[in-house]
Amino acid sequence: HQLAVARLLESEGCIVKCVGDGDQAVQAVEAGEHFDVIFMDMRMPIMNGLEACRILRKQQDPNKQPLYIIGLTASHGPSEDRDCRKAGMDAVGAKPISRKSIRMWLDKCNNLTLLSTLSSRRLSL
């Protein structure tokens, strides 16, 4: 699934970095890598998406533009939506992800209004 989402994003001109688990996502941000959007799968090994999101929100620099984190889940319902929002996610979506959903989320991100401007944007999966 990660590869399919990465290909969709790349076909829209995005620069994508994929990681294997929530811990690696946190490490990438802690290392100073800049991401405009993070697509965070809820069920990852080592550290799940909810925990990774909580850590990223706690470490967030109030002087920088906030991360836009989108939670992805195979079982999307009211309880999953509530859990994702409580963890600090900005949006939640059900897998499989469509191109239309990706465009909608990216359009909602601060400073990401046109997909044609994303050639220099970095996104994490």
mmCIF file with all atom_site columns, C-alpha atoms in Angstrom:
data_model
loop_
_atom_site.group_PDB
_atom_site.id
_atom_site.type_symbol
_atom_site.label_atom_id
_atom_site.label_alt_id
_atom_site.label_comp_id
_atom_site.label_asym_id
_atom_site.label_entity_id
_atom_site.label_seq_id
_atom_site.pdbx_PDB_ins_code
_atom_site.Cartn_x
_atom_site.Cartn_y
_atom_site.Cartn_z
_atom_site.occupancy
_atom_site.B_iso_or_equiv
_atom_site.pdbx_formal_charge
_atom_site.auth_seq_id
_atom_site.auth_comp_id
_atom_site.auth_asym_id
_atom_site.auth_atom_id
_atom_site.pdbx_PDB_model_num
ATOM 1   C CA . HIS A 1 1   ? 0.000   0.000  0.000   1.00 0.00 ? 1   HIS A CA 1
ATOM 2   C CA . GLN A 1 2   ? 2.806   2.428  0.840   1.00 0.00 ? 2   GLN A CA 1
ATOM 3   C CA . LEU A 1 3   ? 4.305   2.073  -2.616  1.00 0.00 ? 3   LEU A CA 1
ATOM 4   C CA . ALA A 1 4   ? 0.952   2.753  -4.303  1.00 0.00 ? 4   ALA A CA 1
ATOM 5   C CA . VAL A 1 5   ? 0.446   5.984  -2.311  1.00 0.00 ? 5   VAL A CA 1
ATOM 6   C CA . ALA A 1 6   ? 4.042   7.024  -3.008  1.00 0.00 ? 6   ALA A CA 1
ATOM 7   C CA . ARG A 1 7   ? 3.506   6.544  -6.745  1.00 0.00 ? 7   ARG A CA 1
ATOM 8   C CA . LEU A 1 8   ? 0.306   8.596  -6.671  1.00 0.00 ? 8   LEU A CA 1
ATOM 9   C CA . LEU A 1 9   ? 2.105   11.426 -4.880  1.00 0.00 ? 9   LEU A CA 1
ATOM 10  C CA . GLU A 1 10  ? 5.097   11.275 -7.203  1.00 0.00 ? 10  GLU A CA 1
ATOM 11  C CA . SER A 1 11  ? 2.807   11.384 -10.232 1.00 0.00 ? 11  SER A CA 1
ATOM 12  C CA . GLU A 1 12  ? 1.542   14.706 -8.844  1.00 0.00 ? 12  GLU A CA 1
ATOM 13  C CA . GLY A 1 13  ? 5.098   16.078 -8.679  1.00 0.00 ? 13  GLY A CA 1
ATOM 14  C CA . CYS A 1 14  ? 5.731   15.441 -4.985  1.00 0.00 ? 14  CYS A CA 1
ATOM 15  C CA . ILE A 1 15  ? 9.049   14.393 -3.496  1.00 0.00 ? 15  ILE A CA 1
ATOM 16  C CA . VAL A 1 16  ? 8.309   11.414 -1.248  1.00 0.00 ? 16  VAL A CA 1
ATOM 17  C CA . LYS A 1 17  ? 10.243  9.721  1.530   1.00 0.00 ? 17  LYS A CA 1
ATOM 18  C CA . CYS A 1 18  ? 8.952   6.376  2.785   1.00 0.00 ? 18  CYS A CA 1
ATOM 19  C CA . VAL A 1 19  ? 9.793   4.912  6.182   1.00 0.00 ? 19  VAL A CA 1
ATOM 20  C CA . GLY A 1 20  ? 8.981   1.528  7.670   1.00 0.00 ? 20  GLY A CA 1
ATOM 21  C CA . ASP A 1 21  ? 7.449   2.452  11.008  1.00 0.00 ? 21  ASP A CA 1
ATOM 22  C CA . GLY A 1 22  ? 6.393   5.263  13.312  1.00 0.00 ? 22  GLY A CA 1
ATOM 23  C CA . ASP A 1 23  ? 9.744   5.366  15.076  1.00 0.00 ? 23  ASP A CA 1
ATOM 24  C CA . GLN A 1 24  ? 11.530  6.005  11.784  1.00 0.00 ? 24  GLN A CA 1
ATOM 25  C CA . ALA A 1 25  ? 9.036   8.782  10.979  1.00 0.00 ? 25  ALA A CA 1
ATOM 26  C CA . VAL A 1 26  ? 9.762   10.472 14.316  1.00 0.00 ? 26  VAL A CA 1
ATOM 27  C CA . GLN A 1 27  ? 13.523  10.051 13.776  1.00 0.00 ? 27  GLN A CA 1
ATOM 28  C CA . ALA A 1 28  ? 13.325  11.660 10.315  1.00 0.00 ? 28  ALA A CA 1
ATOM 29  C CA . VAL A 1 29  ? 11.589  14.739 11.725  1.00 0.00 ? 29  VAL A CA 1
ATOM 30  C CA . GLU A 1 30  ? 13.912  14.870 14.747  1.00 0.00 ? 30  GLU A CA 1
ATOM 31  C CA . ALA A 1 31  ? 16.897  14.747 12.369  1.00 0.00 ? 31  ALA A CA 1
ATOM 32  C CA . GLY A 1 32  ? 15.708  18.017 10.895  1.00 0.00 ? 32  GLY A CA 1
ATOM 33  C CA . GLU A 1 33  ? 14.214  16.758 7.657   1.00 0.00 ? 33  GLU A CA 1
ATOM 34  C CA . HIS A 1 34  ? 11.459  19.083 6.464   1.00 0.00 ? 34  HIS A CA 1
ATOM 35  C CA . PHE A 1 35  ? 8.090   17.665 5.453   1.00 0.00 ? 35  PHE A CA 1
ATOM 36  C CA . ASP A 1 36  ? 5.035   19.631 4.382   1.00 0.00 ? 36  ASP A CA 1
ATOM 37  C CA . VAL A 1 37  ? 2.743   16.627 4.848   1.00 0.00 ? 37  VAL A CA 1
ATOM 38  C CA . ILE A 1 38  ? 3.051   13.320 6.673   1.00 0.00 ? 38  ILE A CA 1
ATOM 39  C CA . PHE A 1 39  ? 0.788   10.437 5.741   1.00 0.00 ? 39  PHE A CA 1
ATOM 40  C CA . MET A 1 40  ? 0.805   8.309  8.902   1.00 0.00 ? 40  MET A CA 1
ATOM 41  C CA . ASP A 1 41  ? -0.426  4.721  8.750   1.00 0.00 ? 41  ASP A CA 1
ATOM 42  C CA . MET A 1 42  ? -2.155  3.720  11.967  1.00 0.00 ? 42  MET A CA 1
ATOM 43  C CA . ARG A 1 43  ? -0.855  0.152  12.031  1.00 0.00 ? 43  ARG A CA 1
ATOM 44  C CA . MET A 1 44  ? 2.901   0.102  11.780  1.00 0.00 ? 44  MET A CA 1
ATOM 45  C CA . PRO A 1 45  ? 5.423   -2.093 13.549  1.00 0.00 ? 45  PRO A CA 1
ATOM 46  C CA . ILE A 1 46  ? 7.619   -0.799 16.391  1.00 0.00 ? 46  ILE A CA 1
ATOM 47  C CA . MET A 1 47  ? 5.534   2.377  16.951  1.00 0.00 ? 47  MET A CA 1
ATOM 48  C CA . ASN A 1 48  ? 2.011   2.895  15.621  1.00 0.00 ? 48  ASN A CA 1
ATOM 49  C CA . GLY A 1 49  ? 0.822   6.056  13.913  1.00 0.00 ? 49  GLY A CA 1
ATOM 50  C CA . LEU A 1 50  ? -1.074  7.369  16.922  1.00 0.00 ? 50  LEU A CA 1
ATOM 51  C CA . GLU A 1 51  ? 1.970   7.243  19.187  1.00 0.00 ? 51  GLU A CA 1
ATOM 52  C CA . ALA A 1 52  ? 4.233   8.705  16.501  1.00 0.00 ? 52  ALA A CA 1
ATOM 53  C CA . CYS A 1 53  ? 1.796   11.578 15.980  1.00 0.00 ? 53  CYS A CA 1
ATOM 54  C CA . ARG A 1 54  ? 1.602   12.294 19.722  1.00 0.00 ? 54  ARG A CA 1
ATOM 55  C CA . ILE A 1 55  ? 5.407   12.460 19.921  1.00 0.00 ? 55  ILE A CA 1
ATOM 56  C CA . LEU A 1 56  ? 5.664   14.725 16.865  1.00 0.00 ? 56  LEU A CA 1
ATOM 57  C CA . ARG A 1 57  ? 3.036   17.090 18.285  1.00 0.00 ? 57  ARG A CA 1
ATOM 58  C CA . LYS A 1 58  ? 4.811   17.273 21.666  1.00 0.00 ? 58  LYS A CA 1
ATOM 59  C CA . GLN A 1 59  ? 8.128   18.056 19.980  1.00 0.00 ? 59  GLN A CA 1
ATOM 60  C CA . GLN A 1 60  ? 6.683   20.571 17.555  1.00 0.00 ? 60  GLN A CA 1
ATOM 61  C CA . ASP A 1 61  ? 8.449   23.931 17.485  1.00 0.00 ? 61  ASP A CA 1
ATOM 62  C CA . PRO A 1 62  ? 5.821   26.650 18.040  1.00 0.00 ? 62  PRO A CA 1
ATOM 63  C CA . ASN A 1 63  ? 7.905   29.037 15.928  1.00 0.00 ? 63  ASN A CA 1
ATOM 64  C CA . LYS A 1 64  ? 7.698   26.831 12.831  1.00 0.00 ? 64  LYS A CA 1
ATOM 65  C CA . GLN A 1 65  ? 4.818   25.968 10.555  1.00 0.00 ? 65  GLN A CA 1
ATOM 66  C CA . PRO A 1 66  ? 3.016   22.995 12.111  1.00 0.00 ? 66  PRO A CA 1
ATOM 67  C CA . LEU A 1 67  ? 3.257   19.599 10.475  1.00 0.00 ? 67  LEU A CA 1
ATOM 68  C CA . TYR A 1 68  ? 0.151   18.541 8.572   1.00 0.00 ? 68  TYR A CA 1
ATOM 69  C CA . ILE A 1 69  ? -0.413  14.901 9.531   1.00 0.00 ? 69  ILE A CA 1
ATOM 70  C CA . ILE A 1 70  ? -2.937  12.693 7.765   1.00 0.00 ? 70  ILE A CA 1
ATOM 71  C CA . GLY A 1 71  ? -3.812  9.389  9.411   1.00 0.00 ? 71  GLY A CA 1
ATOM 72  C CA . LEU A 1 72  ? -4.469  6.401  7.162   1.00 0.00 ? 72  LEU A CA 1
ATOM 73  C CA . THR A 1 73  ? -6.452  3.409  8.348   1.00 0.00 ? 73  THR A CA 1
ATOM 74  C CA . ALA A 1 74  ? -8.035  0.324  6.822   1.00 0.00 ? 74  ALA A CA 1
ATOM 75  C CA . SER A 1 75  ? -10.911 0.392  9.305   1.00 0.00 ? 75  SER A CA 1
ATOM 76  C CA . HIS A 1 76  ? -12.130 3.983  9.190   1.00 0.00 ? 76  HIS A CA 1
ATOM 77  C CA . GLY A 1 77  ? -15.056 4.732  11.455  1.00 0.00 ? 77  GLY A CA 1
ATOM 78  C CA . PRO A 1 78  ? -16.087 7.161  14.200  1.00 0.00 ? 78  PRO A CA 1
ATOM 79  C CA . SER A 1 79  ? -13.815 5.638  16.854  1.00 0.00 ? 79  SER A CA 1
ATOM 80  C CA . GLU A 1 80  ? -10.747 5.619  14.578  1.00 0.00 ? 80  GLU A CA 1
ATOM 81  C CA . ASP A 1 81  ? -11.470 9.201  13.521  1.00 0.00 ? 81  ASP A CA 1
ATOM 82  C CA . ARG A 1 82  ? -11.786 10.269 17.175  1.00 0.00 ? 82  ARG A CA 1
ATOM 83  C CA . ASP A 1 83  ? -8.548  8.484  18.159  1.00 0.00 ? 83  ASP A CA 1
ATOM 84  C CA . CYS A 1 84  ? -6.630  10.054 15.269  1.00 0.00 ? 84  CYS A CA 1
ATOM 85  C CA . ARG A 1 85  ? -7.891  13.548 16.008  1.00 0.00 ? 85  ARG A CA 1
ATOM 86  C CA . LYS A 1 86  ? -7.156  13.126 19.717  1.00 0.00 ? 86  LYS A CA 1
ATOM 87  C CA . ALA A 1 87  ? -3.572  12.107 18.849  1.00 0.00 ? 87  ALA A CA 1
ATOM 88  C CA . GLY A 1 88  ? -3.201  15.357 16.890  1.00 0.00 ? 88  GLY A CA 1
ATOM 89  C CA . MET A 1 89  ? -3.867  14.364 13.302  1.00 0.00 ? 89  MET A CA 1
ATOM 90  C CA . ASP A 1 90  ? -5.281  16.986 10.975  1.00 0.00 ? 90  ASP A CA 1
ATOM 91  C CA . ALA A 1 91  ? -7.204  14.560 8.765   1.00 0.00 ? 91  ALA A CA 1
ATOM 92  C CA . VAL A 1 92  ? -8.050  10.868 8.596   1.00 0.00 ? 92  VAL A CA 1
ATOM 93  C CA . GLY A 1 93  ? -8.632  8.709  5.558   1.00 0.00 ? 93  GLY A CA 1
ATOM 94  C CA . ALA A 1 94  ? -9.558  5.158  4.712   1.00 0.00 ? 94  ALA A CA 1
ATOM 95  C CA . LYS A 1 95  ? -7.344  2.902  2.641   1.00 0.00 ? 95  LYS A CA 1
ATOM 96  C CA . PRO A 1 96  ? -7.115  2.385  -0.257  1.00 0.00 ? 96  PRO A CA 1
ATOM 97  C CA . ILE A 1 97  ? -6.366  6.031  -1.007  1.00 0.00 ? 97  ILE A CA 1
ATOM 98  C CA . SER A 1 98  ? -7.585  7.675  -4.193  1.00 0.00 ? 98  SER A CA 1
ATOM 99  C CA . ARG A 1 99  ? -5.944  10.462 -6.189  1.00 0.00 ? 99  ARG A CA 1
ATOM 100 C CA . LYS A 1 100 ? -8.998  12.607 -5.420  1.00 0.00 ? 100 LYS A CA 1
ATOM 101 C CA . SER A 1 101 ? -8.468  12.150 -1.652  1.00 0.00 ? 101 SER A CA 1
ATOM 102 C CA . ILE A 1 102 ? -4.781  13.019 -1.932  1.00 0.00 ? 102 ILE A CA 1
ATOM 103 C CA . ARG A 1 103 ? -5.552  16.204 -3.846  1.00 0.00 ? 103 ARG A CA 1
ATOM 104 C CA . MET A 1 104 ? -8.221  17.183 -1.314  1.00 0.00 ? 104 MET A CA 1
ATOM 105 C CA . TRP A 1 105 ? -5.823  16.743 1.629   1.00 0.00 ? 105 TRP A CA 1
ATOM 106 C CA . LEU A 1 106 ? -2.950  18.526 -0.040  1.00 0.00 ? 106 LEU A CA 1
ATOM 107 C CA . ASP A 1 107 ? -5.199  21.441 -0.973  1.00 0.00 ? 107 ASP A CA 1
ATOM 108 C CA . LYS A 1 108 ? -6.117  21.838 2.709   1.00 0.00 ? 108 LYS A CA 1
ATOM 109 C CA . CYS A 1 109 ? -2.497  22.083 3.833   1.00 0.00 ? 109 CYS A CA 1
ATOM 110 C CA . ASN A 1 110 ? -1.044  25.481 4.620   1.00 0.00 ? 110 ASN A CA 1
ATOM 111 C CA . ASN A 1 111 ? 1.060   26.786 1.732   1.00 0.00 ? 111 ASN A CA 1
ATOM 112 C CA . LEU A 1 112 ? 0.172   23.796 -0.440  1.00 0.00 ? 112 LEU A CA 1
ATOM 113 C CA . THR A 1 113 ? -2.661  25.154 -2.524  1.00 0.00 ? 113 THR A CA 1
ATOM 114 C CA . LEU A 1 114 ? -1.502  24.082 -5.980  1.00 0.00 ? 114 LEU A CA 1
ATOM 115 C CA . LEU A 1 115 ? -0.201  20.631 -6.747  1.00 0.00 ? 115 LEU A CA 1
ATOM 116 C CA . SER A 1 116 ? 1.931   22.110 -9.519  1.00 0.00 ? 116 SER A CA 1
ATOM 117 C CA . THR A 1 117 ? 4.025   23.868 -6.858  1.00 0.00 ? 117 THR A CA 1
ATOM 118 C CA . LEU A 1 118 ? 4.871   20.650 -5.043  1.00 0.00 ? 118 LEU A CA 1
ATOM 119 C CA . SER A 1 119 ? 7.983   19.805 -7.038  1.00 0.00 ? 119 SER A CA 1
ATOM 120 C CA . SER A 1 120 ? 10.141  21.027 -4.157  1.00 0.00 ? 120 SER A CA 1
ATOM 121 C CA . ARG A 1 121 ? 7.871   19.769 -1.383  1.00 0.00 ? 121 ARG A CA 1
ATOM 122 C CA . ARG A 1 122 ? 8.809   16.745 0.686   1.00 0.00 ? 122 ARG A CA 1
ATOM 123 C CA . LEU A 1 123 ? 6.203   14.351 1.944   1.00 0.00 ? 123 LEU A CA 1
ATOM 124 C CA . SER A 1 124 ? 6.654   11.400 4.243   1.00 0.00 ? 124 SER A CA 1
ATOM 125 C CA . LEU A 1 125 ? 4.833   8.087  4.150   1.00 0.00 ? 125 LEU A CA 1
#
